[in-house]
Amino acid sequence: QATVKSFYSSTLTYDSDKFFRIGNTYTYYYQAIDIVVNITGNYTLKSNCTMDTYGYLYNNSFDKTKLSLNQVKQDDDSGGNLQFQLTSVLHSGMRSILIVTTYSPNIRGPFSLIVSGPATVDFRIYPTAAKSSSTVTTTTTTSTTSSA
């Protein structure tokens, strides 16, 4: 079966949303991204950047004041080189929200995502209380590779 890759790029900035992790009072910048799939299947979501990233995957909704609610998975370094990698079955018609943040507090910078699975995915900014002046640039490209 062919593996299809989808790519997304953006930046955590001063204007990005912020939250506190459970058990501490440090500020973490984050971006919440809807991962929209048209074909149910096993997908791998991996970060690719120079920051030490941390990823959370949620079903249905995300509330930064209730971090454990609807959380499916979280990961720090499974992708190697301080990158997160999450593998999960994503369902067509079900909302999946990826939270891209950093391992250490108060870190900002550019990041990219590579999502591999049975079909392309669409990336949409999850509606949060972000400042309306925030600018997000996304680039989506697709490549298909067949495994022998």
mmCIF file of N, CA and C in Angstrom, residues 13-121:
data_model
loop_
_atom_site.group_PDB
_atom_site.id
_atom_site.type_symbol
_atom_site.label_atom_id
_atom_site.label_comp_id
_atom_site.label_asym_id
_atom_site.label_seq_id
_atom_site.Cartn_x
_atom_site.Cartn_y
_atom_site.Cartn_z
ATOM 1 N N THR A 13 5.069 32.185 17.621
ATOM 2 C CA THR A 13 5.505 33.569 17.791
ATOM 3 C C THR A 13 5.012 34.115 19.133
ATOM 4 N N TYR A 14 5.380 35.369 19.426
ATOM 5 C CA TYR A 14 4.871 36.032 20.631
ATOM 6 C C TYR A 14 3.349 36.080 20.635
ATOM 7 N N ASP A 15 2.741 36.126 19.457
ATOM 8 C CA ASP A 15 1.282 36.201 19.344
ATOM 9 C C ASP A 15 0.602 34.834 19.395
ATOM 10 N N SER A 16 1.372 33.768 19.430
ATOM 11 C CA SER A 16 0.775 32.429 19.495
ATOM 12 C C SER A 16 0.055 32.238 20.828
ATOM 13 N N ASP A 17 -0.905 31.315 20.820
ATOM 14 C CA ASP A 17 -1.583 30.966 22.067
ATOM 15 C C ASP A 17 -0.576 30.403 23.061
ATOM 16 N N LYS A 18 -0.933 30.513 24.350
ATOM 17 C CA LYS A 18 -0.066 30.014 25.418
ATOM 18 C C LYS A 18 -0.891 29.158 26.367
ATOM 19 N N PHE A 19 -0.231 28.216 27.040
ATOM 20 C CA PHE A 19 -0.903 27.427 28.060
ATOM 21 C C PHE A 19 0.096 27.018 29.130
ATOM 22 N N PHE A 20 -0.448 26.480 30.218
ATOM 23 C CA PHE A 20 0.364 25.958 31.311
ATOM 24 C C PHE A 20 0.208 24.451 31.318
ATOM 25 N N ARG A 21 1.321 23.727 31.437
ATOM 26 C CA ARG A 21 1.247 22.274 31.538
ATOM 27 C C ARG A 21 0.748 21.881 32.913
ATOM 28 N N ILE A 22 0.152 20.703 32.980
ATOM 29 C CA ILE A 22 -0.330 20.184 34.256
ATOM 30 C C ILE A 22 0.855 20.070 35.216
ATOM 31 N N GLY A 23 0.696 20.658 36.398
ATOM 32 C CA GLY A 23 1.718 20.528 37.424
ATOM 33 C C GLY A 23 2.785 21.602 37.435
ATOM 34 N N ASN A 24 2.724 22.578 36.510
ATOM 35 C CA ASN A 24 3.691 23.671 36.602
ATOM 36 C C ASN A 24 3.069 24.985 36.147
ATOM 37 N N THR A 25 3.802 26.070 36.344
ATOM 38 C CA THR A 25 3.270 27.403 36.045
ATOM 39 C C THR A 25 4.060 28.102 34.946
ATOM 40 N N TYR A 26 4.843 27.353 34.186
ATOM 41 C CA TYR A 26 5.600 27.944 33.091
ATOM 42 C C TYR A 26 4.706 28.120 31.866
ATOM 43 N N THR A 27 5.029 29.112 31.064
ATOM 44 C CA THR A 27 4.259 29.406 29.862
ATOM 45 C C THR A 27 4.851 28.673 28.662
ATOM 46 N N TYR A 28 3.980 27.990 27.922
ATOM 47 C CA TYR A 28 4.378 27.290 26.700
ATOM 48 C C TYR A 28 3.583 27.853 25.530
ATOM 49 N N TYR A 29 4.272 28.251 24.471
ATOM 50 C CA TYR A 29 3.592 28.666 23.244
ATOM 51 C C TYR A 29 3.137 27.413 22.512
ATOM 52 N N TYR A 30 2.004 27.514 21.827
ATOM 53 C CA TYR A 30 1.530 26.349 21.083
ATOM 54 C C TYR A 30 0.707 26.781 19.883
ATOM 55 N N GLN A 31 0.509 25.838 18.966
ATOM 56 C CA GLN A 31 -0.434 26.007 17.864
ATOM 57 C C GLN A 31 -1.314 24.767 17.816
ATOM 58 N N ALA A 32 -2.616 25.009 17.718
ATOM 59 C CA ALA A 32 -3.597 23.921 17.632
ATOM 60 C C ALA A 32 -4.013 23.776 16.173
ATOM 61 N N ILE A 33 -3.881 22.568 15.640
ATOM 62 C CA ILE A 33 -4.132 22.318 14.218
ATOM 63 C C ILE A 33 -5.114 21.168 14.068
ATOM 64 N N ASP A 34 -6.204 21.427 13.338
ATOM 65 C CA ASP A 34 -7.127 20.355 12.965
ATOM 66 C C ASP A 34 -6.464 19.516 11.878
ATOM 67 N N ILE A 35 -6.410 18.215 12.087
ATOM 68 C CA ILE A 35 -5.910 17.291 11.070
ATOM 69 C C ILE A 35 -7.142 16.615 10.479
ATOM 70 N N VAL A 36 -7.475 16.961 9.246
ATOM 71 C CA VAL A 36 -8.699 16.475 8.617
ATOM 72 C C VAL A 36 -8.353 15.352 7.644
ATOM 73 N N VAL A 37 -8.927 14.166 7.891
ATOM 74 C CA VAL A 37 -8.678 13.026 7.007
ATOM 75 C C VAL A 37 -9.974 12.628 6.309
ATOM 76 N N ASN A 38 -9.843 12.206 5.062
ATOM 77 C CA ASN A 38 -10.997 11.717 4.305
ATOM 78 C C ASN A 38 -11.050 10.198 4.275
ATOM 79 N N ILE A 39 -9.933 9.563 4.630
ATOM 80 C CA ILE A 39 -9.863 8.101 4.664
ATOM 81 C C ILE A 39 -9.374 7.685 6.050
ATOM 82 N N THR A 40 -10.178 6.891 6.747
ATOM 83 C CA THR A 40 -9.791 6.385 8.060
ATOM 84 C C THR A 40 -8.578 5.468 7.909
ATOM 85 N N GLY A 41 -7.608 5.627 8.802
ATOM 86 C CA GLY A 41 -6.429 4.774 8.740
ATOM 87 C C GLY A 41 -5.395 5.165 9.767
ATOM 88 N N ASN A 42 -4.266 4.479 9.709
ATOM 89 C CA ASN A 42 -3.159 4.715 10.621
ATOM 90 C C ASN A 42 -2.291 5.840 10.062
ATOM 91 N N TYR A 43 -2.125 6.917 10.821
ATOM 92 C CA TYR A 43 -1.346 8.073 10.389
ATOM 93 C C TYR A 43 -0.229 8.341 11.395
ATOM 94 N N THR A 44 0.910 8.785 10.883
ATOM 95 C CA THR A 44 2.030 9.184 11.729
ATOM 96 C C THR A 44 2.242 10.678 11.562
ATOM 97 N N LEU A 45 2.261 11.399 12.685
ATOM 98 C CA LEU A 45 2.444 12.843 12.704
ATOM 99 C C LEU A 45 3.788 13.134 13.353
ATOM 100 N N LYS A 46 4.680 13.763 12.607
ATOM 101 C CA LYS A 46 6.042 13.990 13.093
ATOM 102 C C LYS A 46 6.439 15.444 12.889
ATOM 103 N N SER A 47 7.087 16.011 13.910
ATOM 104 C CA SER A 47 7.601 17.375 13.777
ATOM 105 C C SER A 47 8.986 17.339 13.143
ATOM 106 N N ASN A 48 9.360 18.476 12.544
ATOM 107 C CA ASN A 48 10.660 18.583 11.895
ATOM 108 C C ASN A 48 11.124 20.032 12.013
ATOM 109 N N CYS A 49 12.032 20.282 12.960
ATOM 110 C CA CYS A 49 12.549 21.641 13.135
ATOM 111 C C CYS A 49 13.763 21.598 14.053
ATOM 112 N N THR A 50 14.304 22.762 14.383
ATOM 113 C CA THR A 50 15.477 22.818 15.255
ATOM 114 C C THR A 50 15.089 22.947 16.727
ATOM 115 N N MET A 51 13.809 23.197 17.023
ATOM 116 C CA MET A 51 13.361 23.278 18.414
ATOM 117 C C MET A 51 13.117 21.878 18.964
ATOM 118 N N ASP A 52 13.177 21.740 20.282
ATOM 119 C CA ASP A 52 12.805 20.501 20.964
ATOM 120 C C ASP A 52 11.283 20.534 21.109
ATOM 121 N N THR A 53 10.588 19.808 20.249
ATOM 122 C CA THR A 53 9.126 19.900 20.195
ATOM 123 C C THR A 53 8.445 18.883 21.099
ATOM 124 N N TYR A 54 7.164 19.151 21.344
ATOM 125 C CA TYR A 54 6.311 18.253 22.128
ATOM 126 C C TYR A 54 4.949 18.266 21.459
ATOM 127 N N GLY A 55 4.363 17.098 21.261
ATOM 128 C CA GLY A 55 3.077 17.016 20.569
ATOM 129 C C GLY A 55 2.010 16.345 21.410
ATOM 130 N N TYR A 56 0.801 16.856 21.289
ATOM 131 C CA TYR A 56 -0.381 16.264 21.924
ATOM 132 C C TYR A 56 -1.416 16.011 20.838
ATOM 133 N N LEU A 57 -2.123 14.900 20.918
ATOM 134 C CA LEU A 57 -3.202 14.602 19.979
ATOM 135 C C LEU A 57 -4.508 14.472 20.759
ATOM 136 N N TYR A 58 -5.533 15.176 20.275
ATOM 137 C CA TYR A 58 -6.849 15.189 20.913
ATOM 138 C C TYR A 58 -7.918 14.761 19.919
ATOM 139 N N ASN A 59 -8.987 14.162 20.429
ATOM 140 C CA ASN A 59 -10.185 13.874 19.637
ATOM 141 C C ASN A 59 -11.285 14.847 20.037
ATOM 142 N N ASN A 60 -12.047 15.293 19.062
ATOM 143 C CA ASN A 60 -13.266 16.098 19.229
ATOM 144 C C ASN A 60 -13.028 17.549 19.600
ATOM 145 N N SER A 61 -12.281 17.837 20.678
ATOM 146 C CA SER A 61 -12.075 19.231 21.069
ATOM 147 C C SER A 61 -10.825 19.355 21.930
ATOM 148 N N PHE A 62 -10.340 20.598 22.042
ATOM 149 C CA PHE A 62 -9.179 20.902 22.868
ATOM 150 C C PHE A 62 -9.497 22.110 23.728
ATOM 151 N N ASP A 63 -9.231 21.996 25.028
ATOM 152 C CA ASP A 63 -9.424 23.089 25.974
ATOM 153 C C ASP A 63 -8.122 23.253 26.742
ATOM 154 N N LYS A 64 -7.456 24.394 26.550
ATOM 155 C CA LYS A 64 -6.140 24.577 27.171
ATOM 156 C C LYS A 64 -6.203 24.654 28.692
ATOM 157 N N THR A 65 -7.397 24.785 29.258
ATOM 158 C CA THR A 65 -7.535 24.790 30.714
ATOM 159 C C THR A 65 -7.844 23.397 31.261
ATOM 160 N N LYS A 66 -8.096 22.436 30.361
ATOM 161 C CA LYS A 66 -8.386 21.050 30.757
ATOM 162 C C LYS A 66 -7.591 20.119 29.851
ATOM 163 N N LEU A 67 -6.276 20.091 30.047
ATOM 164 C CA LEU A 67 -5.385 19.408 29.105
ATOM 165 C C LEU A 67 -5.604 17.907 28.988
ATOM 166 N N SER A 68 -6.135 17.270 30.023
ATOM 167 C CA SER A 68 -6.325 15.818 29.930
ATOM 168 C C SER A 68 -7.639 15.445 29.244
ATOM 169 N N LEU A 69 -8.561 16.392 29.097
ATOM 170 C CA LEU A 69 -9.854 16.124 28.469
ATOM 171 C C LEU A 69 -9.674 15.836 26.978
ATOM 172 N N ASN A 70 -10.140 14.692 26.525
ATOM 173 C CA ASN A 70 -10.096 14.277 25.111
ATOM 174 C C ASN A 70 -8.689 13.986 24.583
ATOM 175 N N GLN A 71 -7.681 13.940 25.461
ATOM 176 C CA GLN A 71 -6.321 13.666 25.001
ATOM 177 C C GLN A 71 -6.173 12.189 24.648
ATOM 178 N N VAL A 72 -5.644 11.937 23.447
ATOM 179 C CA VAL A 72 -5.433 10.574 22.967
ATOM 180 C C VAL A 72 -3.999 10.136 23.231
ATOM 181 N N LYS A 73 -3.052 10.995 22.865
ATOM 182 C CA LYS A 73 -1.628 10.666 22.989
ATOM 183 C C LYS A 73 -0.830 11.936 23.196
ATOM 184 N N GLN A 74 0.384 11.751 23.719
ATOM 185 C CA GLN A 74 1.357 12.834 23.770
ATOM 186 C C GLN A 74 2.737 12.232 23.564
ATOM 187 N N ASP A 75 3.659 13.043 23.048
ATOM 188 C CA ASP A 75 4.999 12.520 22.795
ATOM 189 C C ASP A 75 6.014 13.653 22.812
ATOM 190 N N ASP A 76 7.222 13.304 23.221
ATOM 191 C CA ASP A 76 8.314 14.267 23.255
ATOM 192 C C ASP A 76 9.331 13.975 22.151
ATOM 193 N N ASP A 77 10.028 12.853 22.239
ATOM 194 C CA ASP A 77 11.199 12.638 21.382
ATOM 195 C C ASP A 77 11.187 11.378 20.523
ATOM 196 N N SER A 78 10.041 10.744 20.307
ATOM 197 C CA SER A 78 10.016 9.480 19.555
ATOM 198 C C SER A 78 10.453 9.624 18.106
ATOM 199 N N GLY A 79 10.418 10.850 17.557
ATOM 200 C CA GLY A 79 10.810 11.067 16.172
ATOM 201 C C GLY A 79 12.303 11.239 15.975
ATOM 202 N N GLY A 80 13.094 11.162 17.064
ATOM 203 C CA GLY A 80 14.533 11.375 16.954
ATOM 204 C C GLY A 80 14.870 12.849 16.863
ATOM 205 N N ASN A 81 16.081 13.218 17.190
ATOM 206 C CA ASN A 81 16.550 14.608 17.126
ATOM 207 C C ASN A 81 15.629 15.579 17.856
ATOM 208 N N LEU A 82 15.096 15.157 19.009
ATOM 209 C CA LEU A 82 14.236 15.983 19.868
ATOM 210 C C LEU A 82 12.903 16.349 19.217
ATOM 211 N N GLN A 83 12.427 15.494 18.301
ATOM 212 C CA GLN A 83 11.153 15.731 17.617
ATOM 213 C C GLN A 83 10.096 14.744 18.103
ATOM 214 N N PHE A 84 8.841 15.229 18.178
ATOM 215 C CA PHE A 84 7.768 14.302 18.546
ATOM 216 C C PHE A 84 7.329 13.489 17.340
ATOM 217 N N GLN A 85 6.789 12.315 17.614
ATOM 218 C CA GLN A 85 6.187 11.471 16.580
ATOM 219 C C GLN A 85 5.024 10.724 17.217
ATOM 220 N N LEU A 86 3.843 10.928 16.662
ATOM 221 C CA LEU A 86 2.624 10.304 17.169
ATOM 222 C C LEU A 86 2.018 9.452 16.070
ATOM 223 N N THR A 87 1.704 8.205 16.373
ATOM 224 C CA THR A 87 1.022 7.336 15.416
ATOM 225 C C THR A 87 -0.313 6.937 16.011
ATOM 226 N N SER A 88 -1.372 7.140 15.226
ATOM 227 C CA SER A 88 -2.713 6.863 15.732
ATOM 228 C C SER A 88 -3.654 6.623 14.558
ATOM 229 N N VAL A 89 -4.739 5.906 14.820
ATOM 230 C CA VAL A 89 -5.796 5.768 13.817
ATOM 231 C C VAL A 89 -6.606 7.058 13.832
ATOM 232 N N LEU A 90 -6.647 7.733 12.684
ATOM 233 C CA LEU A 90 -7.466 8.936 12.539
ATOM 234 C C LEU A 90 -8.682 8.563 11.706
ATOM 235 N N HIS A 91 -9.842 9.034 12.144
ATOM 236 C CA HIS A 91 -11.104 8.643 11.531
ATOM 237 C C HIS A 91 -11.686 9.760 10.673
ATOM 238 N N SER A 92 -12.136 9.386 9.486
ATOM 239 C CA SER A 92 -12.856 10.318 8.630
ATOM 240 C C SER A 92 -14.120 10.761 9.354
ATOM 241 N N GLY A 93 -14.374 12.049 9.354
ATOM 242 C CA GLY A 93 -15.571 12.564 10.010
ATOM 243 C C GLY A 93 -15.401 12.839 11.490
ATOM 244 N N MET A 94 -14.252 12.490 12.071
ATOM 245 C CA MET A 94 -13.994 12.775 13.482
ATOM 246 C C MET A 94 -12.909 13.838 13.578
ATOM 247 N N ARG A 95 -13.100 14.802 14.458
ATOM 248 C CA ARG A 95 -12.132 15.875 14.613
ATOM 249 C C ARG A 95 -10.910 15.374 15.384
ATOM 250 N N SER A 96 -9.723 15.572 14.791
ATOM 251 C CA SER A 96 -8.449 15.270 15.446
ATOM 252 C C SER A 96 -7.666 16.570 15.523
ATOM 253 N N ILE A 97 -7.223 16.926 16.722
ATOM 254 C CA ILE A 97 -6.508 18.184 16.924
ATOM 255 C C ILE A 97 -5.096 17.879 17.393
ATOM 256 N N LEU A 98 -4.115 18.396 16.661
ATOM 257 C CA LEU A 98 -2.714 18.253 17.035
ATOM 258 C C LEU A 98 -2.256 19.549 17.694
ATOM 259 N N ILE A 99 -1.670 19.429 18.880
ATOM 260 C CA ILE A 99 -1.089 20.577 19.565
ATOM 261 C C ILE A 99 0.418 20.498 19.389
ATOM 262 N N VAL A 100 0.978 21.509 18.733
ATOM 263 C CA VAL A 100 2.422 21.597 18.548
ATOM 264 C C VAL A 100 2.940 22.607 19.562
ATOM 265 N N THR A 101 3.830 22.154 20.432
ATOM 266 C CA THR A 101 4.431 23.030 21.428
ATOM 267 C C THR A 101 5.885 22.608 21.605
ATOM 268 N N THR A 102 6.511 23.094 22.651
ATOM 269 C CA THR A 102 7.919 22.795 22.877
ATOM 270 C C THR A 102 8.112 22.112 24.227
ATOM 271 N N TYR A 103 9.225 21.408 24.355
ATOM 272 C CA TYR A 103 9.529 20.731 25.609
ATOM 273 C C TYR A 103 9.826 21.750 26.713
ATOM 274 N N SER A 104 10.569 22.791 26.369
ATOM 275 C CA SER A 104 10.930 23.826 27.343
ATOM 276 C C SER A 104 9.994 25.021 27.210
ATOM 277 N N PRO A 105 9.780 25.759 28.310
ATOM 278 C CA PRO A 105 8.868 26.907 28.254
ATOM 279 C C PRO A 105 9.460 28.090 27.494
ATOM 280 N N ASN A 106 8.564 28.979 27.049
ATOM 281 C CA ASN A 106 8.921 30.269 26.444
ATOM 282 C C ASN A 106 9.785 30.159 25.189
ATOM 283 N N ILE A 107 9.607 29.095 24.416
ATOM 284 C CA ILE A 107 10.376 28.904 23.184
ATOM 285 C C ILE A 107 9.477 29.217 21.989
ATOM 286 N N ARG A 108 10.042 29.951 21.026
ATOM 287 C CA ARG A 108 9.323 30.284 19.800
ATOM 288 C C ARG A 108 10.226 29.975 18.608
ATOM 289 N N GLY A 109 9.591 29.764 17.444
ATOM 290 C CA GLY A 109 10.370 29.529 16.242
ATOM 291 C C GLY A 109 9.575 28.759 15.213
ATOM 292 N N PRO A 110 10.157 28.589 14.020
ATOM 293 C CA PRO A 110 9.471 27.879 12.939
ATOM 294 C C PRO A 110 9.464 26.371 13.172
ATOM 295 N N PHE A 111 8.425 25.734 12.637
ATOM 296 C CA PHE A 111 8.342 24.270 12.707
ATOM 297 C C PHE A 111 7.650 23.751 11.462
ATOM 298 N N SER A 112 7.876 22.484 11.180
ATOM 299 C CA SER A 112 7.194 21.794 10.081
ATOM 300 C C SER A 112 6.627 20.489 10.604
ATOM 301 N N LEU A 113 5.583 20.018 9.932
ATOM 302 C CA LEU A 113 4.982 18.728 10.243
ATOM 303 C C LEU A 113 5.015 17.859 9.001
ATOM 304 N N ILE A 114 5.238 16.583 9.208
ATOM 305 C CA ILE A 114 5.124 15.592 8.143
ATOM 306 C C ILE A 114 4.109 14.571 8.630
ATOM 307 N N VAL A 115 3.024 14.429 7.889
ATOM 308 C CA VAL A 115 1.996 13.449 8.243
ATOM 309 C C VAL A 115 1.993 12.374 7.168
ATOM 310 N N SER A 116 2.220 11.123 7.578
ATOM 311 C CA SER A 116 2.256 9.989 6.655
ATOM 312 C C SER A 116 1.073 9.084 6.927
ATOM 313 N N GLY A 117 0.439 8.621 5.854
ATOM 314 C CA GLY A 117 -0.699 7.725 6.021
ATOM 315 C C GLY A 117 -1.239 7.266 4.687
ATOM 316 N N PRO A 118 -2.441 6.673 4.700
ATOM 317 C CA PRO A 118 -3.016 6.128 3.473
ATOM 318 C C PRO A 118 -3.536 7.184 2.500
ATOM 319 N N ALA A 119 -3.666 8.432 2.944
ATOM 320 C CA ALA A 119 -4.185 9.491 2.070
ATOM 321 C C ALA A 119 -3.669 10.842 2.556
ATOM 322 N N THR A 120 -3.842 11.861 1.732
ATOM 323 C CA THR A 120 -3.458 13.205 2.144
ATOM 324 C C THR A 120 -4.352 13.668 3.287
ATOM 325 N N VAL A 121 -3.847 14.616 4.054
ATOM 326 C CA VAL A 121 -4.638 15.232 5.108
ATOM 327 C C VAL A 121 -4.706 16.730 4.838
#
